[in-house]
């Protein structure tokens, strides 16, 4: 009767509790197995793949997309979508640049400003969706363009460098873990991704906000008639996602040591792809952060592995697209049998 | 008569549930065969197997003597087996006619759909059924009763040899039920075999030829409908005899007023409705479908806007603009359409029961106490006799009646002072029904103020301390509860179109 626990598990995310972790891992077994298969396949194909340095590079490459995908997961679980997360990330990076480089203010203020700006923009998107009843796709499509434009206007289309902020690159490139355990130089960006994912998994599986997130995606009208202020909670989810985009903005600008205003478009699609590969339903109500993490890893393992095998970038794109379709198809098959 | 269908030793297991244990069933041409049993007995599952929705784990199905295997609903349809499902399954954004002919659209050249013909045929169908629905309007916005009629028309349009009706009258008025029964008689005379699932005993007596009873996934027996007393059928269903109690009307003259509604208005649906409700009182709302009872309830609850009118809770004006406001003011509402409005179907039983009370399970930072939530859920499962393998089961996998019990548990847990039950026993079996009536009485005795909206007159008479009757958006009168009030008195007020507002006022002060 494993299927019973399996079904139960699907309603909540499971990163934080042992018993439920088992159920969640079981549900995500397929995605996880594909990930392992990819890793083994690439390791056999090229001796350069399974090296500590390359694994670290893969993890590092996952960090930004992973954080964005965690943000997207929350919104998608409500039955919505957020197309603005890519350009919002850039916008937040620009805000950090303005505060730190132009304003010369201390580092913590810059970080807070970036996260705060993200949350505010998310709140705005949430307001459009929840209160003004604009379909999420359209509201966030509009927001995506607005933010792209604003980033270019603010910066005059030129990058803002963080050369005057000592330690800014360390935020993503440094390794706190490496300081403690020299054999394990995990970049801070990866640590951040892990913490963000853990926090989101906790929120989704253990808190009122999380339970409403699933409930909204499952049957919004039922939630409203239960006397829940659905608009407010939905706005909270978008704001939370926005704040996380702020973190992504910090990560990416730290890695580039600059806020690049032209960057950002297209990141939202990669993030959504990771969410979908991870088994979250675009209709809302079903999915887990663990799945999203696995989805994001699959994408970067694929990119990295194909590059090591010297596959042309054009073909890498084709393969990624095919993988998305395959992943969702496999998930469907599993669901029909289960 | 020849056998249209034979089902033999049908077995079906779901994760954690042995839904059918070697069940047999047969259907003759030109008969109405009623299928009865408590919530979760396996009636819908058996019929879903016959109509190709589910595949049996083992067992045989014969149609007109030949063994068949249905891999899909389509395959069953091709053998002339049609079904009207218990839970409505219409596409809200398509028109009524498009819904009826989905998958079988009349075609023109180049694959175009012949909408005109589709609409014409739908109109003819409705005319034969005596239903007044415009085939060109979208399904979205139709009342449940009307959606139900669309489902019936859809099944009839396929010209099936076997027609399965899974609780088709749960949302219909007496008038509409009459039309449906006339239709059933006509189909019978044409040799169609009809499987009829219902929890309403009087219907079974009225139209069925044979009755098959199931209990806990097992076949109990088949009897002739005419020479078997209802009490015997109930005994077969629940495994024991049920005693029927009458309502005891308490003396409430000194009870506080819990809720007062003054001059509530919205368009033609709610016309200047005023009434009050005391603590400990059960006020029944009777009326025909579309009389505006649900509209009044939703307006009080803030689910729909109101144009004018005041709502006073315990003497204080309550500014209710949303369900969240209403719940804060201590008002709870159990929706009549549990699938769309009452439940988060993909979530589990415990989550659904807690849905209206989540903050009560959270600590300062919003962390939920899942352990307590599940303990509370288990408690309600035991109290209401909800049939589910555990509180972890997804609600969509429960039988219809057990879903309804989950909605009730949700509001019992929320512990509101004023509870509005809209069709609380729709689709609930007879044993559970009497449990729910007892529960309502207990809640009232505890000092809750309760409104019960019901289309079943015996139910209104069974539970109400006082009865309000509505007709076309107006309150046409109040009747006292108790054994002296008759169904005829209610019907008279329910069809009273003269708009006697004065009479209403007098009744109320009397
Ligand atoms: N898809 C499913 N997965 C798991 N369990 C199921 C599924 N469908 C039905 N069940 C379970 O099988 C049992 C029989 O359900 P069924 O819907 O046939 O009952 P029913 O007799 O139609 O009841 P009701 O009168 O409430 O409609 C119930 O315990 C139900 O929870
Ligand atoms: Mg049923």
Tab-separated table of N, CA, C and O in Angstrom, chain B residues 279-334:
chain	number	residue	atom	x	y	z
B	279	UNK	N	-30.483	32.399	19.281
B	279	UNK	CA	-29.522	31.378	19.723
B	279	UNK	C	-30.281	30.096	20.016
B	279	UNK	O	-31.344	30.129	20.629
B	280	UNK	N	-29.741	28.987	19.582
B	280	UNK	CA	-30.373	27.705	19.877
B	280	UNK	C	-31.493	27.344	18.936
B	280	UNK	O	-32.146	26.315	19.108
B	281	UNK	N	-31.697	28.184	17.927
B	281	UNK	CA	-32.809	27.923	17.024
B	281	UNK	C	-32.328	27.304	15.711
B	281	UNK	O	-31.267	27.645	15.209
B	282	UNK	N	-33.136	26.395	15.160
B	282	UNK	CA	-32.878	25.897	13.811
B	282	UNK	C	-33.981	26.432	12.915
B	282	UNK	O	-35.157	26.084	13.075
B	283	UNK	N	-33.588	27.329	12.016
B	283	UNK	CA	-34.555	27.918	11.101
B	283	UNK	C	-34.412	27.228	9.751
B	283	UNK	O	-33.358	27.270	9.129
B	284	UNK	N	-35.479	26.553	9.326
B	284	UNK	CA	-35.434	25.883	8.031
B	284	UNK	C	-35.840	26.840	6.924
B	284	UNK	O	-36.740	27.654	7.105
B	285	UNK	N	-35.134	26.772	5.806
B	285	UNK	CA	-35.511	27.586	4.646
B	285	UNK	C	-36.028	26.649	3.567
B	285	UNK	O	-35.278	25.846	3.027
B	286	UNK	N	-37.343	26.776	3.263
B	286	UNK	CA	-37.913	25.933	2.226
B	286	UNK	C	-38.210	26.784	1.006
B	286	UNK	O	-38.231	28.014	1.073
B	287	UNK	N	-38.463	26.133	-0.092
B	287	UNK	CA	-38.791	26.847	-1.321
B	287	UNK	C	-38.377	26.017	-2.507
B	287	UNK	O	-37.645	25.046	-2.368
B	288	UNK	N	-38.853	26.412	-3.677
B	288	UNK	CA	-38.476	25.671	-4.867
B	288	UNK	C	-37.056	26.050	-5.252
B	288	UNK	O	-36.527	27.056	-4.797
B	289	UNK	N	-36.456	25.222	-6.101
B	289	UNK	CA	-35.139	25.553	-6.625
B	289	UNK	C	-35.229	26.913	-7.305
B	289	UNK	O	-36.205	27.194	-8.000
B	290	UNK	N	-34.270	27.779	-7.050
B	290	UNK	CA	-34.300	29.095	-7.683
B	290	UNK	C	-35.138	30.104	-6.934
B	290	UNK	O	-35.361	31.215	-7.399
B	291	UNK	N	-35.617	29.744	-5.740
B	291	UNK	CA	-36.428	30.678	-4.967
B	291	UNK	C	-35.562	31.758	-4.339
B	291	UNK	O	-36.061	32.769	-3.867
B	292	UNK	N	-34.258	31.551	-4.320
B	292	UNK	CA	-33.371	32.582	-3.799
B	292	UNK	C	-32.792	32.269	-2.431
B	292	UNK	O	-32.168	33.119	-1.812
B	293	UNK	N	-32.957	31.030	-1.977
B	293	UNK	CA	-32.466	30.697	-0.629
B	293	UNK	C	-30.944	30.707	-0.583
B	293	UNK	O	-30.341	31.297	0.313
B	294	UNK	N	-30.329	30.044	-1.555
B	294	UNK	CA	-28.866	30.030	-1.589
B	294	UNK	C	-28.320	31.435	-1.773
B	294	UNK	O	-27.316	31.814	-1.159
B	295	UNK	N	-28.998	32.235	-2.591
B	295	UNK	CA	-28.558	33.604	-2.826
B	295	UNK	C	-28.561	34.402	-1.521
B	295	UNK	O	-27.632	35.161	-1.244
B	296	UNK	N	-29.644	34.230	-0.742
B	296	UNK	CA	-29.712	34.931	0.544
B	296	UNK	C	-28.550	34.496	1.432
B	296	UNK	O	-27.847	35.325	2.023
B	297	UNK	N	-28.328	33.194	1.485
B	297	UNK	CA	-27.254	32.680	2.339
B	297	UNK	C	-25.900	33.234	1.896
B	297	UNK	O	-25.105	33.694	2.719
B	298	UNK	N	-25.641	33.225	0.609
B	298	UNK	CA	-24.351	33.706	0.107
B	298	UNK	C	-24.182	35.195	0.340
B	298	UNK	O	-23.077	35.678	0.586
B	299	UNK	N	-25.302	35.940	0.261
B	299	UNK	CA	-25.218	37.383	0.503
B	299	UNK	C	-24.904	37.653	1.976
B	299	UNK	O	-24.076	38.501	2.301
B	300	UNK	N	-25.555	36.905	2.868
B	300	UNK	CA	-25.274	37.081	4.294
B	300	UNK	C	-23.812	36.748	4.585
B	300	UNK	O	-23.140	37.414	5.361
B	301	UNK	N	-23.324	35.739	3.909
B	301	UNK	CA	-21.970	35.254	4.151
B	301	UNK	C	-20.905	36.099	3.445
B	301	UNK	O	-19.712	35.904	3.644
B	302	UNK	N	-21.362	37.024	2.611
B	302	UNK	CA	-20.394	37.880	1.924
B	302	UNK	C	-19.762	37.235	0.705
B	302	UNK	O	-18.810	37.771	0.141
B	303	UNK	N	-20.277	36.081	0.296
B	303	UNK	CA	-19.712	35.408	-0.874
B	303	UNK	C	-20.127	36.119	-2.153
B	303	UNK	O	-19.405	36.118	-3.140
B	304	UNK	N	-21.322	36.729	-2.135
B	304	UNK	CA	-21.767	37.568	-3.241
B	304	UNK	C	-22.053	38.954	-2.658
B	304	UNK	O	-22.405	39.073	-1.497
B	305	UNK	N	-21.927	39.995	-3.484
B	305	UNK	CA	-22.231	41.335	-2.972
B	305	UNK	C	-23.738	41.507	-2.758
B	305	UNK	O	-24.535	40.802	-3.358
B	306	UNK	N	-24.109	42.429	-1.893
B	306	UNK	CA	-25.532	42.750	-1.757
B	306	UNK	C	-25.728	44.219	-2.103
B	306	UNK	O	-24.798	45.019	-1.973
B	307	UNK	N	-26.940	44.541	-2.577
B	307	UNK	CA	-27.182	45.932	-2.976
B	307	UNK	C	-27.533	46.789	-1.783
B	307	UNK	O	-27.082	47.912	-1.658
B	308	UNK	N	-28.375	46.260	-0.915
B	308	UNK	CA	-28.701	47.004	0.293
B	308	UNK	C	-29.103	46.012	1.361
B	308	UNK	O	-29.283	44.828	1.088
B	309	UNK	N	-29.259	46.515	2.568
B	309	UNK	CA	-29.656	45.635	3.649
B	309	UNK	C	-28.594	45.565	4.725
B	309	UNK	O	-27.411	45.735	4.448
B	310	UNK	N	-29.048	45.339	5.947
B	310	UNK	CA	-28.128	45.269	7.077
B	310	UNK	C	-28.124	43.880	7.679
B	310	UNK	O	-29.129	43.179	7.657
B	311	UNK	N	-26.970	43.513	8.203
B	311	UNK	CA	-26.856	42.245	8.907
B	311	UNK	C	-26.383	42.539	10.322
B	311	UNK	O	-25.331	43.161	10.513
B	312	UNK	N	-27.178	42.139	11.295
B	312	UNK	CA	-26.823	42.378	12.685
B	312	UNK	C	-26.461	41.060	13.346
B	312	UNK	O	-27.234	40.100	13.303
B	313	UNK	N	-25.288	41.000	13.935
B	313	UNK	CA	-24.886	39.821	14.671
B	313	UNK	C	-24.888	40.163	16.150
B	313	UNK	O	-24.203	41.083	16.568
B	314	UNK	N	-25.662	39.442	16.912
B	314	UNK	CA	-25.854	39.711	18.336
B	314	UNK	C	-26.135	41.190	18.594
B	314	UNK	O	-25.576	41.802	19.495
B	315	UNK	N	-26.985	41.773	17.748
B	315	UNK	CA	-27.414	43.138	17.977
B	315	UNK	C	-26.504	44.199	17.397
B	315	UNK	O	-26.862	45.374	17.349
B	316	UNK	N	-25.308	43.806	16.940
B	316	UNK	CA	-24.397	44.805	16.384
B	316	UNK	C	-24.323	44.673	14.881
B	316	UNK	O	-24.255	43.573	14.348
B	317	UNK	N	-24.303	45.805	14.219
B	317	UNK	CA	-24.220	45.780	12.770
B	317	UNK	C	-22.873	45.196	12.349
B	317	UNK	O	-21.824	45.618	12.830
B	318	UNK	N	-22.908	44.206	11.481
B	318	UNK	CA	-21.669	43.602	11.004
B	318	UNK	C	-21.426	44.039	9.563
B	318	UNK	O	-22.313	43.941	8.725
B	319	UNK	N	-20.224	44.561	9.324
B	319	UNK	CA	-19.905	45.018	7.974
B	319	UNK	C	-19.279	43.858	7.207
B	319	UNK	O	-18.069	43.665	7.220
B	320	UNK	N	-20.134	43.076	6.562
B	320	UNK	CA	-19.645	41.864	5.902
B	320	UNK	C	-19.503	42.092	4.399
B	320	UNK	O	-20.477	42.319	3.704
B	321	UNK	N	-18.261	42.060	3.929
B	321	UNK	CA	-18.017	42.243	2.493
B	321	UNK	C	-17.383	41.018	1.860
B	321	UNK	O	-17.268	40.943	0.646
B	322	UNK	N	-16.898	40.118	2.674
B	322	UNK	CA	-16.260	38.923	2.122
B	322	UNK	C	-16.496	37.781	3.089
B	322	UNK	O	-16.828	38.011	4.255
B	323	UNK	N	-16.323	36.553	2.624
B	323	UNK	CA	-16.467	35.424	3.543
B	323	UNK	C	-15.532	35.547	4.745
B	323	UNK	O	-15.887	35.129	5.841
B	324	UNK	N	-14.355	36.159	4.538
B	324	UNK	CA	-13.435	36.310	5.668
B	324	UNK	C	-14.083	37.168	6.751
B	324	UNK	O	-13.976	36.870	7.947
B	325	UNK	N	-14.777	38.247	6.336
B	325	UNK	CA	-15.481	39.091	7.316
B	325	UNK	C	-16.548	38.285	8.046
B	325	UNK	O	-16.714	38.400	9.262
B	326	UNK	N	-17.294	37.478	7.276
B	326	UNK	CA	-18.395	36.722	7.869
B	326	UNK	C	-17.875	35.737	8.912
B	326	UNK	O	-18.417	35.634	10.009
B	327	UNK	N	-16.807	35.059	8.563
B	327	UNK	CA	-16.255	34.079	9.497
B	327	UNK	C	-15.769	34.790	10.749
B	327	UNK	O	-15.949	34.314	11.861
B	328	UNK	N	-15.182	35.965	10.552
B	328	UNK	CA	-14.739	36.737	11.718
B	328	UNK	C	-15.920	37.110	12.601
B	328	UNK	O	-15.815	37.128	13.823
B	329	UNK	N	-17.067	37.384	11.978
B	329	UNK	CA	-18.263	37.736	12.744
B	329	UNK	C	-18.934	36.494	13.323
B	329	UNK	O	-19.947	36.593	13.997
B	330	UNK	N	-18.373	35.320	13.036
B	330	UNK	CA	-18.918	34.099	13.625
B	330	UNK	C	-19.953	33.394	12.779
B	330	UNK	O	-20.758	32.630	13.278
B	331	UNK	N	-19.953	33.662	11.470
B	331	UNK	CA	-20.912	33.005	10.588
B	331	UNK	C	-20.195	31.987	9.706
B	331	UNK	O	-19.168	32.298	9.113
B	332	UNK	N	-20.704	30.773	9.641
B	332	UNK	CA	-20.129	29.756	8.770
B	332	UNK	C	-21.145	29.338	7.721
B	332	UNK	O	-22.346	29.379	7.971
B	333	UNK	N	-20.677	28.957	6.545
B	333	UNK	CA	-21.583	28.588	5.464
B	333	UNK	C	-21.121	27.309	4.776
B	333	UNK	O	-20.008	27.233	4.283
B	334	UNK	N	-21.968	26.306	4.756
B	334	UNK	CA	-21.663	25.063	4.041
B	334	UNK	C	-22.302	25.126	2.683
B	334	UNK	O	-23.519	25.091	2.563
